[in-house]
CSV table of C-alpha atoms and ligand atoms in Angstrom, one decimal:
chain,number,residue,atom,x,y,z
A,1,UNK,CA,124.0,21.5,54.5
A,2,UNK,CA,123.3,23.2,57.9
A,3,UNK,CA,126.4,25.9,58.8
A,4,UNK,CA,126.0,26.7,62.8
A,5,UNK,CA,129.0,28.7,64.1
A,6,UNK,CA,129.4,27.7,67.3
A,7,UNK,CA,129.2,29.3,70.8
A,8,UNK,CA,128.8,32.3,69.0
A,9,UNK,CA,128.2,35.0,70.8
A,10,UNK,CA,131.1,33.9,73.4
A,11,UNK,CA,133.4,32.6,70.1
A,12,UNK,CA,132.9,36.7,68.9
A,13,UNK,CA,134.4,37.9,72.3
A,14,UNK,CA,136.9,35.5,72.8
A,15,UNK,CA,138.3,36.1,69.4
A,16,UNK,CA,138.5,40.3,70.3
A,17,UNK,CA,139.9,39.5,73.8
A,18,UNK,CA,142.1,36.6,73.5
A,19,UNK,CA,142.7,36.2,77.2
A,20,UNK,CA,139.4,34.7,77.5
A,21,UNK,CA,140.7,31.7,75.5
A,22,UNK,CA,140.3,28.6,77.6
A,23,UNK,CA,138.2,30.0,80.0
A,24,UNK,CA,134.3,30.0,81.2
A,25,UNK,CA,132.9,32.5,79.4
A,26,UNK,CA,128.9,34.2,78.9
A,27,UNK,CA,127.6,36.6,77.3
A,28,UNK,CA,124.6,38.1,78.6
A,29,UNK,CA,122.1,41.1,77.8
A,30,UNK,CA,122.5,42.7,81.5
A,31,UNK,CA,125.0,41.8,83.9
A,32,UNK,CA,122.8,41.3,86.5
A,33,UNK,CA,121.2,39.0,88.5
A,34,UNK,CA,117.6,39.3,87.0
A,35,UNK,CA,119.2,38.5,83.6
A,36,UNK,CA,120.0,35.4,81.4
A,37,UNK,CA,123.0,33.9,79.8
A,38,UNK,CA,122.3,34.6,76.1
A,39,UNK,CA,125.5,31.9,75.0
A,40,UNK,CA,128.1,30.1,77.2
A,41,UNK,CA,131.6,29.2,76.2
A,42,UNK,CA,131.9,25.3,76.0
A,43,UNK,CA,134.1,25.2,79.0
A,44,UNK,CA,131.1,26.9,80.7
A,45,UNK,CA,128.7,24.1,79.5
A,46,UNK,CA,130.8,21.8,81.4
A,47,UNK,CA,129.8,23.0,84.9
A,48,UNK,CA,126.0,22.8,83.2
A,49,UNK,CA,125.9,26.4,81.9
A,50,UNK,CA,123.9,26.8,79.1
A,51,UNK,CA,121.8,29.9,77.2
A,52,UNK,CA,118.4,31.2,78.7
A,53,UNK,CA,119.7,30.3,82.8
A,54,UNK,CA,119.4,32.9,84.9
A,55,UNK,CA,122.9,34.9,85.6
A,56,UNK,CA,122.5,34.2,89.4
A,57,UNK,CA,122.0,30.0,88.7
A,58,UNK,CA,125.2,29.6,86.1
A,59,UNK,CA,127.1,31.6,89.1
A,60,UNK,CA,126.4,28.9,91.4
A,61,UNK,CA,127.0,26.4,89.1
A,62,UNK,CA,130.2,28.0,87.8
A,63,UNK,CA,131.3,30.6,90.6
A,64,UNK,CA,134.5,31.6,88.3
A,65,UNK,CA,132.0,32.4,85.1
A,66,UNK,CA,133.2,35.5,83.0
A,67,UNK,CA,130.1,37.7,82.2
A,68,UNK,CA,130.3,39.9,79.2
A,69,UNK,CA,128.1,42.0,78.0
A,70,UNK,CA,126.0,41.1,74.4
A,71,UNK,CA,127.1,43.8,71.7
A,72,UNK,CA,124.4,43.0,69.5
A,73,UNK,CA,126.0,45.6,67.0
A,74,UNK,CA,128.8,43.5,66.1
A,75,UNK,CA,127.0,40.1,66.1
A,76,UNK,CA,124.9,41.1,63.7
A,77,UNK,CA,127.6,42.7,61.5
A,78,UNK,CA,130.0,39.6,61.7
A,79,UNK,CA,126.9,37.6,60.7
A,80,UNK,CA,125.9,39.2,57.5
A,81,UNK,CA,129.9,38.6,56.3
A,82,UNK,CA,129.8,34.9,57.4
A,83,UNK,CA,126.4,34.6,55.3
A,84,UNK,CA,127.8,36.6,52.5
A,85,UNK,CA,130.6,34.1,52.4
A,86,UNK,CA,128.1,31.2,52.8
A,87,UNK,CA,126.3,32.6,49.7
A,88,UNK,CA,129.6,32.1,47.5
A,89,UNK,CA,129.1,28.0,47.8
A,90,UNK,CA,125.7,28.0,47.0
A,91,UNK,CA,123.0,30.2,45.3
A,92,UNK,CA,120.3,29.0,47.9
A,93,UNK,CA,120.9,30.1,51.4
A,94,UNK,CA,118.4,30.4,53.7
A,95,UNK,CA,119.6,32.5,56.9
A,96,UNK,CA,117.8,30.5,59.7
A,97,UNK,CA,118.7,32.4,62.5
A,98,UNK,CA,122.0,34.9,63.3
A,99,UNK,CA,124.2,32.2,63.4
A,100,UNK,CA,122.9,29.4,61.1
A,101,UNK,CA,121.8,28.7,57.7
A,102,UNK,CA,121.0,25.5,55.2
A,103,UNK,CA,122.7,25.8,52.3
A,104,UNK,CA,121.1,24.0,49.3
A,105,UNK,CA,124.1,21.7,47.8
A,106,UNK,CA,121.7,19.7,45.0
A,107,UNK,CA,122.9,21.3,41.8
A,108,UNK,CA,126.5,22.3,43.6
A,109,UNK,CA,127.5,18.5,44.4
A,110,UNK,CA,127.1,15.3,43.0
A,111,UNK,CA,127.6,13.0,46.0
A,112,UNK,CA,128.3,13.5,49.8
A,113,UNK,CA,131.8,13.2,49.0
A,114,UNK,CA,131.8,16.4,46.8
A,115,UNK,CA,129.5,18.1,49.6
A,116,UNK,CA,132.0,17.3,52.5
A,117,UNK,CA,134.8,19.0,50.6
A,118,UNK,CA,132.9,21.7,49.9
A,119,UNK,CA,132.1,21.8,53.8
A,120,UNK,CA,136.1,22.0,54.6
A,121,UNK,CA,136.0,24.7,52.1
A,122,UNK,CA,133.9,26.7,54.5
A,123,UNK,CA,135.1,25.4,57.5
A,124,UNK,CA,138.4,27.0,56.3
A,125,UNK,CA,137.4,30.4,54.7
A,126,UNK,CA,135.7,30.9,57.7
A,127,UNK,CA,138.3,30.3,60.3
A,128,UNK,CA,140.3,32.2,58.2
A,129,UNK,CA,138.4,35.3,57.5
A,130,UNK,CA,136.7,35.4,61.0
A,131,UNK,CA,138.7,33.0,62.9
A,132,UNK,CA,135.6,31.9,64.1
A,133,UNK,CA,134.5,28.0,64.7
A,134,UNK,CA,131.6,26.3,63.5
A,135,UNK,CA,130.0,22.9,62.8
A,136,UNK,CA,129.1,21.9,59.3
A,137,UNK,CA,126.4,19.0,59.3
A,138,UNK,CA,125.4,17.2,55.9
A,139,UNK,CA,122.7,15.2,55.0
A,140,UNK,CA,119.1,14.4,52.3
A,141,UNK,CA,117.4,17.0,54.3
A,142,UNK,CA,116.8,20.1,56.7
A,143,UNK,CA,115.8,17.6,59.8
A,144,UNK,CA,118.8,15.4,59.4
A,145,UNK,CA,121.6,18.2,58.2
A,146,UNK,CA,120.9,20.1,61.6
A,147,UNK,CA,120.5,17.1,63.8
A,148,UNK,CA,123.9,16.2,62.2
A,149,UNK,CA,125.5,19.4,63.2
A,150,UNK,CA,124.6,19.4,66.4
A,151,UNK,CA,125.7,15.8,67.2
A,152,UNK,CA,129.5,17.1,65.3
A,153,UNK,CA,129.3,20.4,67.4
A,154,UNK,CA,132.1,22.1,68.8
A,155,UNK,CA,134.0,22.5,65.5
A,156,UNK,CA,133.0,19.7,63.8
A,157,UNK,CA,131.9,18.3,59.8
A,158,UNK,CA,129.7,15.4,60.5
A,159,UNK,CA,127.6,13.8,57.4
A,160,UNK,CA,124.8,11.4,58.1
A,161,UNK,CA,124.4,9.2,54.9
A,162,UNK,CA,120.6,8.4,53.7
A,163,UNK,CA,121.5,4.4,54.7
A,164,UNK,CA,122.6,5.4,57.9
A,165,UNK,CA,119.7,7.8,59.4
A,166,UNK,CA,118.3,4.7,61.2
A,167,UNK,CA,121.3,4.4,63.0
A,168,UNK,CA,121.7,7.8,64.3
A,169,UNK,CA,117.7,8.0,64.9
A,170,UNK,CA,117.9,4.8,67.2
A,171,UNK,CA,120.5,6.6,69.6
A,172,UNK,CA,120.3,10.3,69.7
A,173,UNK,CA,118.1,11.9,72.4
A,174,UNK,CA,114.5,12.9,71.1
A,175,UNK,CA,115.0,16.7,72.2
A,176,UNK,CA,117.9,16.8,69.9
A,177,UNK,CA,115.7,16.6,67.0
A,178,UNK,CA,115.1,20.5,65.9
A,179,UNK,CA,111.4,21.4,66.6
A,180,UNK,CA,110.9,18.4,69.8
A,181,UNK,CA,111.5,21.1,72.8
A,182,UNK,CA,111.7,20.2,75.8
A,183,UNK,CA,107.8,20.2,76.9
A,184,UNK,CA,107.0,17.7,73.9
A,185,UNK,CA,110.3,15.7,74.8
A,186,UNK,CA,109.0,15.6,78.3
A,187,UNK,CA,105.6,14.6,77.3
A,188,UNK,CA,107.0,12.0,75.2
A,189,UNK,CA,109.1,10.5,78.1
A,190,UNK,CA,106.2,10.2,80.1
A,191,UNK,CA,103.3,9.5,78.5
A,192,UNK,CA,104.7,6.9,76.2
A,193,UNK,CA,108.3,6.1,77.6
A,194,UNK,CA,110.1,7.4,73.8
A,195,UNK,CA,113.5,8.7,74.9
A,196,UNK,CA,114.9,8.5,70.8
A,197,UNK,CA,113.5,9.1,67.9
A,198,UNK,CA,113.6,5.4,67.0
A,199,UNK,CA,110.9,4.7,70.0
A,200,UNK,CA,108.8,7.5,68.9
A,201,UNK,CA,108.6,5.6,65.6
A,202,UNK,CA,106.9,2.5,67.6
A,203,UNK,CA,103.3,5.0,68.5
A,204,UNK,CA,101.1,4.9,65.6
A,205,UNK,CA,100.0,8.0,64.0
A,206,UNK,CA,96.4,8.2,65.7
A,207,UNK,CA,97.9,7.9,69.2
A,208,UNK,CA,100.2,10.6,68.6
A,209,UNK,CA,97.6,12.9,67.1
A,210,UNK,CA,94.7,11.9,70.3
A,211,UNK,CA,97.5,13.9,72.3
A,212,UNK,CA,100.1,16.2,69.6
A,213,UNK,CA,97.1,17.0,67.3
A,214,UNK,CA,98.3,18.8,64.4
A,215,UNK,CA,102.0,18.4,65.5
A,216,UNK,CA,101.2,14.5,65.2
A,217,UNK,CA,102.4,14.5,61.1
A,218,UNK,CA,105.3,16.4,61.6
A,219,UNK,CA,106.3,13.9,65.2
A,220,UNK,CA,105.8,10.7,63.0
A,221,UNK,CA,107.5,12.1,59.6
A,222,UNK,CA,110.6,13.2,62.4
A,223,UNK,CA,110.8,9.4,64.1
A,224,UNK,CA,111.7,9.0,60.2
A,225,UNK,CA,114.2,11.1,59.4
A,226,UNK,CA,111.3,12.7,57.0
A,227,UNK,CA,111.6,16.3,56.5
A,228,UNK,CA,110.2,17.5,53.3
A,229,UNK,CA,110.1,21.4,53.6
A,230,UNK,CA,112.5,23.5,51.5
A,231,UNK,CA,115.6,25.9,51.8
A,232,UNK,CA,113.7,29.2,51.1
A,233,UNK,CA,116.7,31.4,49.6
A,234,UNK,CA,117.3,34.5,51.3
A,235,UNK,CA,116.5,36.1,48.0
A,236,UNK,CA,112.9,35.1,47.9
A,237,UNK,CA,112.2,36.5,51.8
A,238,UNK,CA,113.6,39.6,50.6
A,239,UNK,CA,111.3,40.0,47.7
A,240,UNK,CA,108.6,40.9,50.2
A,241,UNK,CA,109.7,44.6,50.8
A,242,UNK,CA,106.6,45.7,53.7
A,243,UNK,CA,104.1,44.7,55.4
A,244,UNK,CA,101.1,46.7,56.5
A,245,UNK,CA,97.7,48.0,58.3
A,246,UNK,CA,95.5,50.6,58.5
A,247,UNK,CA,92.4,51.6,60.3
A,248,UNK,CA,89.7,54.2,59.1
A,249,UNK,CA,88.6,55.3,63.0
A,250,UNK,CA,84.8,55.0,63.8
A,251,UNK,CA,84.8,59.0,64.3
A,252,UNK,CA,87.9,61.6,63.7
A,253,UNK,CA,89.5,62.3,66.9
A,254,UNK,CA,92.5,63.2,68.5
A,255,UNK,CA,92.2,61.5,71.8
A,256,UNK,CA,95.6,60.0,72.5
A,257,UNK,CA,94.6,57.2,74.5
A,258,UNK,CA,91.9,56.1,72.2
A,259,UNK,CA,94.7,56.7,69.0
A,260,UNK,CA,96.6,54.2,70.8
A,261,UNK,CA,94.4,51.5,71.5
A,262,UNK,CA,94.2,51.9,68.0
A,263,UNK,CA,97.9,51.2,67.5
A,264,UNK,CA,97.6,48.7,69.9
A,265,UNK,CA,95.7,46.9,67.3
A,266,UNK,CA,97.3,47.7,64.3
A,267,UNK,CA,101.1,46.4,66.2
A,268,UNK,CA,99.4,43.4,66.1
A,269,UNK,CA,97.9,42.5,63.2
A,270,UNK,CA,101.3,43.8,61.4
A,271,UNK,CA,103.6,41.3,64.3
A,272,UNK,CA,101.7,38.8,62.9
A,273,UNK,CA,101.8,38.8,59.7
A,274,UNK,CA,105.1,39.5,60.0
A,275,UNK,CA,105.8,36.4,62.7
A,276,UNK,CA,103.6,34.5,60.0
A,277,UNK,CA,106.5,35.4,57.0
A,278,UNK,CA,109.1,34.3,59.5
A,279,UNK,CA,110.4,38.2,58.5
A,280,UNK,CA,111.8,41.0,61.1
A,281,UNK,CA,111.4,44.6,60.6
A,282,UNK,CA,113.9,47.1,60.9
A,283,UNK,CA,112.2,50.1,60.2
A,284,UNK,CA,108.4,51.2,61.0
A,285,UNK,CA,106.6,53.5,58.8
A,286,UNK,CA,103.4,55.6,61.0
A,287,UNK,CA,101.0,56.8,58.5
A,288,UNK,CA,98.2,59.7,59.7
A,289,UNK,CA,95.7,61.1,57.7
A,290,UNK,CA,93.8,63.9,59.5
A,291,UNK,CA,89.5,64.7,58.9
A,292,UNK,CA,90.9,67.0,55.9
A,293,UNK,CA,92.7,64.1,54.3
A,294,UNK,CA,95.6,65.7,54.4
A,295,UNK,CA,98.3,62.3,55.0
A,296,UNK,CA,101.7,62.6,56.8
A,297,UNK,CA,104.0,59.9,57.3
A,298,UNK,CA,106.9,59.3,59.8
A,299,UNK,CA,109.3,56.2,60.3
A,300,UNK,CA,112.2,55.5,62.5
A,301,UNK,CA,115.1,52.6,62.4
A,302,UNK,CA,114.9,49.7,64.8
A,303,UNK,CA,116.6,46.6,66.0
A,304,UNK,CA,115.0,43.9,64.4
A,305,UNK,CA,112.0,43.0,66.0
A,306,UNK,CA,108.7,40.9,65.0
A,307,UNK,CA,107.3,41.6,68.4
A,308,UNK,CA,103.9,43.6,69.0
A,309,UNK,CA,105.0,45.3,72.2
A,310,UNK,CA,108.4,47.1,70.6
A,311,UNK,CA,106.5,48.2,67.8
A,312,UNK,CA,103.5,49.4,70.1
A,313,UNK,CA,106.0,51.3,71.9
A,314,UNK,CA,107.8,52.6,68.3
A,315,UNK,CA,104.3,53.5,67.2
A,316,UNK,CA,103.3,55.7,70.4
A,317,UNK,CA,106.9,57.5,70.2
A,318,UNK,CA,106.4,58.4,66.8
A,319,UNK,CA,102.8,59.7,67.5
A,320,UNK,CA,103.8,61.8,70.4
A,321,UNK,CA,106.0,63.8,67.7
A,322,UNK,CA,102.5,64.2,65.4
A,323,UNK,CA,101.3,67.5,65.7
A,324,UNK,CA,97.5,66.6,66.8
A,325,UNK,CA,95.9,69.7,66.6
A,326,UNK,CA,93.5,68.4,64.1
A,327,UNK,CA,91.5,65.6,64.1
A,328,UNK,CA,92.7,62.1,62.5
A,329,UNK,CA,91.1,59.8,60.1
A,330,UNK,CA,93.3,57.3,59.6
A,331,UNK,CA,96.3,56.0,60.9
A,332,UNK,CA,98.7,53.0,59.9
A,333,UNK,CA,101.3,50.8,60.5
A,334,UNK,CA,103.9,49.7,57.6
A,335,UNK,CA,106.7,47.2,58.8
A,336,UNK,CA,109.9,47.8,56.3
A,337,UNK,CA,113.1,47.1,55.7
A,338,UNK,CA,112.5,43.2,56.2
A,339,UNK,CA,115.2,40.7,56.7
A,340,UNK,CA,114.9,36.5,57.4
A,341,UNK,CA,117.4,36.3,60.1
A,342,UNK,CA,116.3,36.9,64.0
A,343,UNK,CA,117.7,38.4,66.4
A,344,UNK,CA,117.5,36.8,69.5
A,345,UNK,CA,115.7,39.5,72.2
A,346,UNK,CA,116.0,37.5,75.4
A,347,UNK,CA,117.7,39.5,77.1
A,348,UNK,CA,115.2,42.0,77.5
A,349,UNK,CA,113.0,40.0,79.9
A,350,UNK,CA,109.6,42.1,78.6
A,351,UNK,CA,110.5,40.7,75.2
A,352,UNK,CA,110.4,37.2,76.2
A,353,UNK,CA,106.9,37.8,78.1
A,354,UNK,CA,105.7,39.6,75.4
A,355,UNK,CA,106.6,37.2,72.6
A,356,UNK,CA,105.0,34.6,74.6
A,357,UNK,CA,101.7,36.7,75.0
A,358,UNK,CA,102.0,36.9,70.9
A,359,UNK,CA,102.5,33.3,70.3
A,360,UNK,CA,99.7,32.4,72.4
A,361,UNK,CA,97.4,34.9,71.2
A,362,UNK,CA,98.3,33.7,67.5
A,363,UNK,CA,97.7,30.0,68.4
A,364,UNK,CA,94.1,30.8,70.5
A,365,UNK,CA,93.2,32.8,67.0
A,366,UNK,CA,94.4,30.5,64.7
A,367,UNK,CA,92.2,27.3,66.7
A,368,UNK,CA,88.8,29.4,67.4
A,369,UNK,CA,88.6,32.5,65.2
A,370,UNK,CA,89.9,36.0,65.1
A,371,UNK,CA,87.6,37.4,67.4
A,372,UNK,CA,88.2,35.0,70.2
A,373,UNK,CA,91.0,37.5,71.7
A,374,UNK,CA,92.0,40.7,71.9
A,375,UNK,CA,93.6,43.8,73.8
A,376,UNK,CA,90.9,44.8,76.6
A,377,UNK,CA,92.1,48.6,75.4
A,378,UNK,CA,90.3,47.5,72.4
A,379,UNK,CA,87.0,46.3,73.4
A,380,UNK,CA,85.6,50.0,72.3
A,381,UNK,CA,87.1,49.7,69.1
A,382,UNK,CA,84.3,48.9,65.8
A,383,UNK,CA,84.9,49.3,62.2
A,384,UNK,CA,83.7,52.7,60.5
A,385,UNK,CA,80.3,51.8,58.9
B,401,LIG,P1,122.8,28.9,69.1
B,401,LIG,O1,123.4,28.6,67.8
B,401,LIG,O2,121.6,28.2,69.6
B,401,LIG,O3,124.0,28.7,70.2
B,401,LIG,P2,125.5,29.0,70.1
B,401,LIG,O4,126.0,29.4,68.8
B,401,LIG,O5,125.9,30.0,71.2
B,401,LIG,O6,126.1,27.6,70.6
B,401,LIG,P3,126.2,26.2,69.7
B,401,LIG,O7,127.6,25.9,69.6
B,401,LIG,O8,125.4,25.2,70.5
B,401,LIG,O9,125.5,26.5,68.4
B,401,LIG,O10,122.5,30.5,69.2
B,401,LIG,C1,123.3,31.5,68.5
B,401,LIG,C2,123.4,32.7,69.3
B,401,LIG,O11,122.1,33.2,69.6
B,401,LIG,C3,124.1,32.5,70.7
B,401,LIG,O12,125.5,32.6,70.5
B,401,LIG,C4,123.5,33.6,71.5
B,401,LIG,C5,122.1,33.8,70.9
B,401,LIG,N1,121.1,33.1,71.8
B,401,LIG,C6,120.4,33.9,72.8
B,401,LIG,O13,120.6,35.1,72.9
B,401,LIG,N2,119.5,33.2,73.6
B,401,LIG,C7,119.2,31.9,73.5
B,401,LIG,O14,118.4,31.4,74.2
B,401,LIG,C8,119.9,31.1,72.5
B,401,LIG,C9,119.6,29.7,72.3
B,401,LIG,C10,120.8,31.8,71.7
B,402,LIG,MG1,125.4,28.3,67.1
């Protein structure tokens, strides 16, 4: 089962201001023109409004728009409830992302009959205990239980049965399969003609893979219906309680700008691994061990973040609070206080550029070795021998 709540930002506010019922609503980070919608109400999608558009575009297309501004605070408390409530139905939740999860219904029901009552179920607590909306979709896997609850969205309970997957395959648009954005849905369009999944079942596996390389599998298991990867439970995320990095320095020093080129580093490797986990901290841990070996260690709370940048930034604030009078040895950064579901950070334009500077960074690693990029800040930086 995939649980989406729907519109949910705008759903949030229109439930605390109930004058907004009806209307076209958005909820954005800044209300101004150099921002993005983060979520529009579905009478907003109507005039072509949708999340990620620049403020200034979904005025044009929808001049009467109501702009609110995101309170990430309350978000993020109404979603642990709703996934505390999702855990009652099922002892394997996976939090996908603040307002989704897959809920694995194997042991809970024996047929899609039992799991579409227990679907009302939570359709029902949650209106009731929220009065929230959101889509329930049903189905043999994670591929096909999402795909089903987007096609049932706004308030919906669709179930796609295994016999009839080929059916909704053949006629649902490829970029509504999760994972097909729209830059592979484009290439697809173009380069081979596939506009559904049941034409991208026609290109053999080779072709795809000459242009998708090792995105090819999971494109031809997709045209399928095939999704074989599991609900990871909250629970086992969780187990993992930190993730971190240190660096012995080359020499002791206290020269700030060289210290952080050195955190520069460490942010890094510890956004990662962290990006790697799928896992968001929410707390970062500086350690500091001066020439003497004497070891401090400072941390401060944060919004959950899995991005280099914010914890670079974190990292430097805490450091400026370091008495550096001495020299320092050591230094470290511990991620903590980890938790599966992200937070959308869109809003925060730097963000966006930053994560994409991350991904690609990770991928260029990942394809021609660790070495193959790096921070120019850094190039000075070698290992204590
Ligand atoms: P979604 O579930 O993708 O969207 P939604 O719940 O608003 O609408 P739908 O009915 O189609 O599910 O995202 C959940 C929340 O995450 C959304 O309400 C706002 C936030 N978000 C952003 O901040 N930026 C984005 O680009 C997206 C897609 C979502
Ligand atoms: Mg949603």
């Amino acid at each position: 089962m995939h649980a989406d709540m729907d519109a949910f930002f705008v759903s949030v506010e229109v439930r605390d201001k109930p004058w907004l019922k009806g209307k076209p609503v958005a909820v954005s980070g800044d209300i101004s023109t150099r921002s993005v919608i983060a979520t529009a109400s579905y009478e907003a999608r109507k005039c072509g409004v949708h999340s990620a558009m620049p403020i200034f575009k979904a005025l044009n297309l929808c001049p009467n728009l109501i702009l609110i501004k995101a309170d990430h605070k309350k978000y993020e408390e109404v979603s642990a409830k709703i996934i505390k409530t999702l855990s009652s139905y099922s002892p394997s939740v996976e939090t996908a992302s603040i307002d989704e999860a897959f809920l694995d219904l194997t042991y809970i029901s024996k047929d899609f009959e039992e799991a579409k009552t227990v679907g009302e179920k939570i359709k029902n607590e949650i209106h009731a205990k929220f009065r929230l909306p959101l889509t329930i979709g049903i189905s043999s896997n994670k591929l096909l239980s999402k795909l089903a609850s987007k096609i049932g969205k706004p308030n919906g309970l669709k179930i796609i049965l295994p016999e009839e997957k080929d059916l909704f395959l053949k006629n649902t648009p490829i970029e509504k399969i999760s994972g097909i954005g729209t830059k592979t849905a484009k290439l697809l369009k173009h380069k081979f003609g596939v506009q559904t999944p049941g034409d991208l079942r026609e290109i053999p596996l080779l072709t795809l893979y000459s242009t998708f390389k090792s995105r090819a599998i999971f494109l031809y298991n997709a045209a399928r219906g095939i999704d074989t990867t599991p609900i990871i439970p909250d629970y086992e995320k969780e187990h993992q309680k930190s993730i971190g990095n240190s660096m012995t320095l080359p020499f002791d020093t206290n020269n700030t700008s060289y210290l952080y080129s050195v955190l520069k580093h460490l942010s890094y490797v510890v956004a990662k691994r962290l990006r790697e986990n799928k896992l968001y901290a929410q707390n970062i841990i500086i350690t500091v061990r001066y020439s003497d070996f004497r070891t401090i260690t400072r941390q401060v709370k944060i919004r959950p973040t899995n991005t280099s940048k914010v914890i670079y930034l974190i990292s430097i604030k805490i450091l400026k609070e370091v008495q550096l009078n001495r020299k320092i040895r050591l230094l470290g950064i511990t991620a903590s206080n980890l938790i599966s579901s992200p937070v959308i950070t869109l809003f925060e334009s730097f963000d966006k550029r930053e994560e994409i500077i991350d991904k690609t960074m990770d991928i260029l690693k990942a394809k021609y070795g660790k070495n193959i990029t790096n921070y120019a800040t850094l190039m000075n930086i070698k290992q204590r021998t």
